[in-house]
Amino acid sequence: MKQENFTTSFIVDATPQKVFDAINNVRGWWSENIEGPTDKLNGEFSYHYMDVHRCRIKVTEMKAGTEVVWHVLDNNFKFTKDKSEWKNTHIIFDITEKNGKTEMKFTHQGLVPTYECYQVCHDAWTYYIQESLKMLIETGKGQPTPKETESVTSTATEQNNNPSDTKSIYHKLLIKAPLEKVYQALTTQEGLAGWWTPDTIAKPEVGSILRFGFGPDYFKQMEVLELKPYSFIKWKCIKAFEDWIGTTLTFELEAHQKGCTLLFHHDGWEAYTPEMASCSFDWALFFRSLKFLCETGKGFPYPDFDK
């Protein structure tokens, strides 16, 4: 049976040269965690995402306004049995002018459905090409993976914020969507409104105050304590029902061959109260909404989360 390479394409109202230049600005649409030249023929660059994915790539073809081709020299995945999947594959960007606009066709030649990484790579490439690269061309700003920084969270800090005699709510689920997409759903106003409540005011910035309304007479406010793009989010509740105030909410994301896993913990509850029990059940329903939003494009935010 013939195996198909992964391919995706889009058309933009831009010149072929502008599309070509954007493709070569790899740090502007794929990742800021790249070392080496990405815009020179025969140049080699290295990419990494935490300890999950590392690869080394060589630019083997570069025709202005027409084509860019990369050769994957080496690759290492943390989550596959064959960690070298991608090695010796080719990543091709074909640029064609059509009726005053430009079509960009992306092909990862050798990335085939039999690869264990195929689904997560399919979803990730779709995000970076259809959203981030396209956005870079159209607006001048893409959505690459940000430069990695050390997390400020420590075990001691966690213990001080959440004494050992307090209680916690835990949930873990698999979401069949790329880390980047789930992270956006957990941090942006549009994303949060799509699965938790439409009455959301939010900015993905440390120190910002998020507001979530549930009907005309009740809302919650969360302070963003920490953001580590595509892996870690932490809030502190500052306004809500009394049992919630002072609790912390943590979302941890980890790559999975089918998408990503979300580990959520809501820490700092003083006791196993009826409110805590009700909250745990509601979180399960809302995470079902999050899963549907990320996987299908439509969630079940308040007030439809329990229907």
Tab-separated table of C-alpha atoms in Angstrom:
chain	number	residue	atom	x	y	z
A	1	MET	CA	0.000	0.000	0.000
A	2	LYS	CA	1.334	3.400	-0.944
A	3	GLN	CA	2.267	5.565	2.045
A	4	GLU	CA	1.534	9.257	1.875
A	5	ASN	CA	3.849	12.003	3.074
A	6	PHE	CA	2.376	14.695	5.283
A	7	THR	CA	1.383	17.767	3.292
A	8	THR	CA	-0.630	20.929	3.878
A	9	SER	CA	-1.029	24.203	1.989
A	10	PHE	CA	-2.501	27.688	2.124
A	11	ILE	CA	-3.005	30.727	-0.124
A	12	VAL	CA	-2.134	34.240	1.063
A	13	ASP	CA	-2.447	37.725	-0.339
A	14	ALA	CA	1.302	38.293	-0.447
A	15	THR	CA	4.144	38.124	-2.964
A	16	PRO	CA	6.140	34.894	-3.424
A	17	GLN	CA	9.226	36.715	-2.128
A	18	LYS	CA	7.448	37.711	1.080
A	19	VAL	CA	6.386	34.102	1.636
A	20	PHE	CA	9.933	32.921	0.898
A	21	ASP	CA	11.402	35.381	3.409
A	22	ALA	CA	8.916	34.335	6.095
A	23	ILE	CA	9.718	30.639	5.626
A	24	ASN	CA	13.414	31.356	6.134
A	25	ASN	CA	12.647	33.289	9.331
A	26	VAL	CA	12.237	29.970	11.126
A	27	ARG	CA	12.554	31.508	14.596
A	28	GLY	CA	9.607	33.737	13.701
A	29	TRP	CA	7.120	30.910	13.125
A	30	TRP	CA	8.458	27.553	14.385
A	31	SER	CA	10.644	28.025	17.450
A	32	GLU	CA	12.969	30.502	19.099
A	33	ASN	CA	14.947	27.507	20.367
A	34	ILE	CA	17.032	27.220	17.205
A	35	GLU	CA	20.783	27.550	16.864
A	36	GLY	CA	22.522	28.158	13.559
A	37	PRO	CA	21.632	29.834	10.245
A	38	THR	CA	18.215	29.048	8.752
A	39	ASP	CA	18.381	31.406	5.754
A	40	LYS	CA	21.559	30.242	4.006
A	41	LEU	CA	22.009	27.504	1.429
A	42	ASN	CA	23.930	24.571	2.977
A	43	GLY	CA	23.511	26.144	6.400
A	44	GLU	CA	22.842	23.799	9.322
A	45	PHE	CA	20.683	24.540	12.351
A	46	SER	CA	19.602	22.675	15.467
A	47	TYR	CA	16.080	22.664	16.935
A	48	HIS	CA	14.948	21.478	20.336
A	49	TYR	CA	11.790	21.419	22.384
A	50	MET	CA	12.768	20.816	26.021
A	51	ASP	CA	13.988	17.186	26.216
A	52	VAL	CA	11.082	15.951	24.089
A	53	HIS	CA	12.399	16.595	20.573
A	54	ARG	CA	15.786	17.484	19.150
A	55	CYS	CA	16.896	17.511	15.528
A	56	ARG	CA	19.617	18.835	13.232
A	57	ILE	CA	18.645	20.179	9.810
A	58	LYS	CA	20.535	21.261	6.695
A	59	VAL	CA	19.184	23.724	4.105
A	60	THR	CA	19.794	21.839	0.841
A	61	GLU	CA	17.836	23.949	-1.659
A	62	MET	CA	16.914	27.616	-1.676
A	63	LYS	CA	15.386	29.234	-4.769
A	64	ALA	CA	14.239	32.792	-4.131
A	65	GLY	CA	10.470	33.106	-4.241
A	66	THR	CA	10.081	29.490	-5.383
A	67	GLU	CA	11.329	26.731	-3.093
A	68	VAL	CA	13.086	25.845	0.162
A	69	VAL	CA	14.172	22.289	1.049
A	70	TRP	CA	15.577	20.984	4.321
A	71	HIS	CA	17.255	17.637	4.991
A	72	VAL	CA	16.908	16.229	8.519
A	73	LEU	CA	20.427	15.040	9.381
A	74	ASP	CA	19.674	13.709	12.843
A	75	ASN	CA	16.673	13.400	15.155
A	76	ASN	CA	15.755	12.327	18.662
A	77	PHE	CA	12.247	11.906	20.064
A	78	LYS	CA	11.673	11.158	23.736
A	79	PHE	CA	8.246	9.579	23.227
A	80	THR	CA	8.797	7.027	20.422
A	81	LYS	CA	10.423	3.581	20.379
A	82	ASP	CA	12.419	4.545	17.305
A	83	LYS	CA	13.844	7.820	18.519
A	84	SER	CA	15.367	8.600	15.123
A	85	GLU	CA	12.061	9.022	13.248
A	86	TRP	CA	12.465	12.072	10.943
A	87	LYS	CA	16.138	11.234	10.256
A	88	ASN	CA	16.908	11.472	6.515
A	89	THR	CA	13.463	12.878	5.745
A	90	HIS	CA	13.056	16.089	3.716
A	91	ILE	CA	10.955	19.148	4.530
A	92	ILE	CA	9.842	20.996	1.402
A	93	PHE	CA	8.264	24.422	0.942
A	94	ASP	CA	6.919	24.995	-2.596
A	95	ILE	CA	5.878	28.558	-3.488
A	96	THR	CA	3.654	29.325	-6.490
A	97	GLU	CA	2.019	32.550	-7.674
A	98	LYS	CA	-1.703	32.127	-8.413
A	99	ASN	CA	-3.984	34.884	-9.675
A	100	GLY	CA	-2.096	37.639	-7.883
A	101	LYS	CA	-1.805	35.654	-4.656
A	102	THR	CA	0.684	33.051	-3.454
A	103	GLU	CA	0.162	29.375	-2.667
A	104	MET	CA	2.560	27.744	-0.225
A	105	LYS	CA	2.593	23.938	-0.209
A	106	PHE	CA	4.391	22.246	2.686
A	107	THR	CA	5.472	18.617	2.441
A	108	HIS	CA	7.343	16.572	5.015
A	109	GLN	CA	8.645	13.871	2.692
A	110	GLY	CA	9.165	10.681	4.676
A	111	LEU	CA	6.792	11.580	7.513
A	112	VAL	CA	4.291	8.763	6.922
A	113	PRO	CA	1.347	7.305	8.878
A	114	THR	CA	3.346	4.236	9.959
A	115	TYR	CA	5.585	6.457	12.091
A	116	GLU	CA	4.728	6.418	15.780
A	117	CYS	CA	5.183	10.197	15.854
A	118	TYR	CA	2.907	10.753	12.852
A	119	GLN	CA	-0.251	12.017	14.564
A	120	VAL	CA	1.474	14.427	16.949
A	121	CYS	CA	3.731	15.675	14.118
A	122	HIS	CA	0.712	15.995	11.804
A	123	ASP	CA	-1.073	18.174	14.359
A	124	ALA	CA	2.011	20.203	15.274
A	125	TRP	CA	2.990	20.920	11.656
A	126	THR	CA	-0.614	21.865	10.887
A	127	TYR	CA	-0.523	24.402	13.717
A	128	TYR	CA	2.879	25.878	12.802
A	129	ILE	CA	2.160	26.067	9.059
A	130	GLN	CA	-1.547	26.909	8.889
A	131	GLU	CA	-1.538	29.289	11.859
A	132	SER	CA	1.926	30.501	12.841
A	133	LEU	CA	3.647	30.773	9.443
A	134	LYS	CA	0.513	32.100	7.755
A	135	MET	CA	0.128	34.669	10.531
A	136	LEU	CA	3.772	35.727	10.176
A	137	ILE	CA	3.214	36.373	6.461
A	138	GLU	CA	-0.072	38.232	6.921
A	139	THR	CA	0.633	40.226	10.100
A	140	GLY	CA	4.403	40.212	10.536
A	141	LYS	CA	4.177	38.199	13.750
A	142	GLY	CA	3.906	34.429	14.100
A	143	GLN	CA	3.407	32.213	17.136
A	144	PRO	CA	6.651	30.248	17.508
A	145	THR	CA	7.595	28.263	20.581
A	146	PRO	CA	9.171	30.892	22.876
A	147	LYS	CA	12.732	30.737	24.127
A	148	GLU	CA	12.972	28.280	26.972
A	149	THR	CA	13.698	29.658	30.429
A	150	GLU	CA	14.171	27.990	33.761
A	151	SER	CA	10.989	27.488	35.761
A	152	VAL	CA	10.821	29.513	38.970
A	153	THR	CA	8.751	26.839	40.649
A	154	SER	CA	10.473	24.798	43.336
A	155	THR	CA	9.416	22.061	45.701
A	156	ALA	CA	9.971	24.388	48.641
A	157	THR	CA	7.793	27.071	47.077
A	158	GLU	CA	5.039	24.560	46.411
A	159	GLN	CA	5.164	23.329	49.997
A	160	ASN	CA	5.034	26.865	51.401
A	161	ASN	CA	2.072	27.821	49.229
A	162	ASN	CA	0.206	24.599	49.890
A	163	PRO	CA	0.862	23.215	53.375
A	164	SER	CA	0.953	19.437	53.645
A	165	ASP	CA	-2.276	19.290	55.680
A	166	THR	CA	-4.345	20.841	52.852
A	167	LYS	CA	-6.297	18.869	50.261
A	168	SER	CA	-6.041	18.772	46.472
A	169	ILE	CA	-8.171	17.986	43.429
A	170	TYR	CA	-6.371	16.053	40.680
A	171	HIS	CA	-7.329	15.271	37.092
A	172	LYS	CA	-5.271	13.793	34.263
A	173	LEU	CA	-6.410	13.408	30.661
A	174	LEU	CA	-5.125	12.773	27.171
A	175	ILE	CA	-5.972	15.452	24.609
A	176	LYS	CA	-5.448	14.479	20.976
A	177	ALA	CA	-4.152	17.882	19.922
A	178	PRO	CA	-0.688	19.492	19.880
A	179	LEU	CA	0.742	21.051	23.032
A	180	GLU	CA	0.673	24.474	21.422
A	181	LYS	CA	-3.052	24.342	20.763
A	182	VAL	CA	-3.893	23.155	24.292
A	183	TYR	CA	-1.645	25.816	25.822
A	184	GLN	CA	-3.477	28.516	23.873
A	185	ALA	CA	-6.821	27.144	25.085
A	186	LEU	CA	-5.577	27.417	28.677
A	187	THR	CA	-4.044	30.901	28.463
A	188	THR	CA	-5.771	33.121	25.889
A	189	GLN	CA	-9.109	34.886	26.292
A	190	GLU	CA	-10.517	33.199	23.186
A	191	GLY	CA	-9.331	29.775	24.321
A	192	LEU	CA	-10.633	30.011	27.890
A	193	ALA	CA	-13.957	31.376	26.671
A	194	GLY	CA	-14.260	28.373	24.379
A	195	TRP	CA	-14.273	25.751	27.124
A	196	TRP	CA	-14.823	27.380	30.556
A	197	THR	CA	-17.073	30.434	30.281
A	198	PRO	CA	-17.755	32.904	27.430
A	199	ASP	CA	-17.650	35.715	30.002
A	200	THR	CA	-13.853	35.686	30.211
A	201	ILE	CA	-11.322	38.508	30.431
A	202	ALA	CA	-7.764	37.195	30.180
A	203	LYS	CA	-4.231	38.011	29.085
A	204	PRO	CA	-1.451	35.397	28.901
A	205	GLU	CA	0.919	37.415	31.098
A	206	VAL	CA	2.454	36.695	34.500
A	207	GLY	CA	0.904	39.026	37.075
A	208	SER	CA	-2.283	39.615	35.098
A	209	ILE	CA	-5.707	39.129	36.694
A	210	LEU	CA	-8.119	36.813	34.900
A	211	ARG	CA	-11.864	37.278	35.359
A	212	PHE	CA	-14.402	34.514	34.761
A	213	GLY	CA	-18.113	35.285	35.006
A	214	PHE	CA	-20.738	32.642	35.718
A	215	GLY	CA	-24.136	34.277	35.418
A	216	PRO	CA	-25.029	37.846	36.420
A	217	ASP	CA	-24.125	37.576	40.116
A	218	TYR	CA	-20.977	35.489	40.400
A	219	PHE	CA	-17.429	35.633	39.071
A	220	LYS	CA	-13.976	34.303	39.906
A	221	GLN	CA	-10.651	36.144	39.670
A	222	MET	CA	-7.284	34.430	39.218
A	223	GLU	CA	-3.803	35.891	39.390
A	224	VAL	CA	-1.367	34.392	36.886
A	225	LEU	CA	1.627	33.279	38.962
A	226	GLU	CA	3.601	31.455	36.307
A	227	LEU	CA	3.598	30.701	32.583
A	228	LYS	CA	6.076	28.362	30.946
A	229	PRO	CA	4.975	28.170	27.310
A	230	TYR	CA	3.589	24.836	26.251
A	231	SER	CA	4.327	23.088	29.552
A	232	PHE	CA	3.270	24.873	32.771
A	233	ILE	CA	0.592	27.321	33.964
A	234	LYS	CA	-0.169	28.358	37.535
A	235	TRP	CA	-2.905	30.602	38.928
A	236	LYS	CA	-3.907	31.757	42.403
A	237	CYS	CA	-7.565	32.347	43.188
A	238	ILE	CA	-8.135	35.804	44.696
A	239	LYS	CA	-11.936	36.132	44.378
A	240	ALA	CA	-14.602	33.413	44.380
A	241	PHE	CA	-16.533	31.348	46.910
A	242	GLU	CA	-14.726	31.422	50.259
A	243	ASP	CA	-13.398	27.863	49.936
A	244	TRP	CA	-11.628	28.790	46.678
A	245	ILE	CA	-9.807	31.907	47.861
A	246	GLY	CA	-6.067	31.297	48.269
A	247	THR	CA	-6.105	27.996	46.419
A	248	THR	CA	-3.760	27.475	43.477
A	249	LEU	CA	-4.553	25.915	40.126
A	250	THR	CA	-1.781	24.257	38.109
A	251	PHE	CA	-1.886	22.920	34.552
A	252	GLU	CA	1.048	20.755	33.436
A	253	LEU	CA	1.344	19.682	29.781
A	254	GLU	CA	3.523	16.891	28.438
A	255	ALA	CA	3.993	15.641	24.881
A	256	HIS	CA	2.381	12.313	23.993
A	257	GLN	CA	2.509	10.335	20.753
A	258	LYS	CA	-1.211	11.029	20.324
A	259	GLY	CA	-1.095	14.712	21.323
A	260	CYS	CA	-0.457	15.732	24.920
A	261	THR	CA	-1.413	14.891	28.483
A	262	LEU	CA	-2.786	17.446	30.916
A	263	LEU	CA	-2.189	17.013	34.634
A	264	PHE	CA	-4.300	19.458	36.622
A	265	HIS	CA	-4.173	20.011	40.350
A	266	HIS	CA	-6.229	22.446	42.391
A	267	ASP	CA	-4.304	22.744	45.658
A	268	GLY	CA	-4.782	24.380	49.031
A	269	TRP	CA	-8.278	23.260	50.063
A	270	GLU	CA	-8.573	23.303	53.846
A	271	ALA	CA	-10.850	20.262	54.069
A	272	TYR	CA	-12.924	17.784	52.085
A	273	THR	CA	-16.002	19.972	51.940
A	274	PRO	CA	-19.171	19.598	49.828
A	275	GLU	CA	-17.938	22.564	47.766
A	276	MET	CA	-14.672	20.727	47.050
A	277	ALA	CA	-16.562	17.591	46.000
A	278	SER	CA	-18.826	19.595	43.704
A	279	CYS	CA	-15.838	21.473	42.281
A	280	SER	CA	-14.008	18.244	41.457
A	281	PHE	CA	-16.999	16.973	39.479
A	282	ASP	CA	-17.391	20.281	37.652
A	283	TRP	CA	-13.694	20.316	36.711
A	284	ALA	CA	-14.122	16.891	35.119
A	285	LEU	CA	-16.991	18.229	32.998
A	286	PHE	CA	-15.075	21.365	32.034
A	287	PHE	CA	-12.027	19.313	31.024
A	288	ARG	CA	-14.303	17.276	28.777
A	289	SER	CA	-15.228	20.641	27.249
A	290	LEU	CA	-11.519	21.541	26.880
A	291	LYS	CA	-10.784	18.190	25.229
A	292	PHE	CA	-13.620	18.654	22.728
A	293	LEU	CA	-12.537	22.241	21.977
A	294	CYS	CA	-8.956	21.230	21.217
A	295	GLU	CA	-9.855	18.095	19.266
A	296	THR	CA	-12.924	19.260	17.338
A	297	GLY	CA	-12.933	23.063	17.538
A	298	LYS	CA	-16.069	23.234	19.722
A	299	GLY	CA	-16.257	22.979	23.503
A	300	PHE	CA	-19.135	23.082	25.995
A	301	PRO	CA	-18.482	26.167	28.134
A	302	TYR	CA	-20.789	27.432	30.902
A	303	PRO	CA	-23.742	27.111	31.067
A	304	ASP	CA	-23.725	24.079	28.727
A	305	PHE	CA	-20.858	22.158	30.330
A	306	ASP	CA	-23.142	19.634	32.092
A	307	LYS	CA	-25.556	18.946	29.246
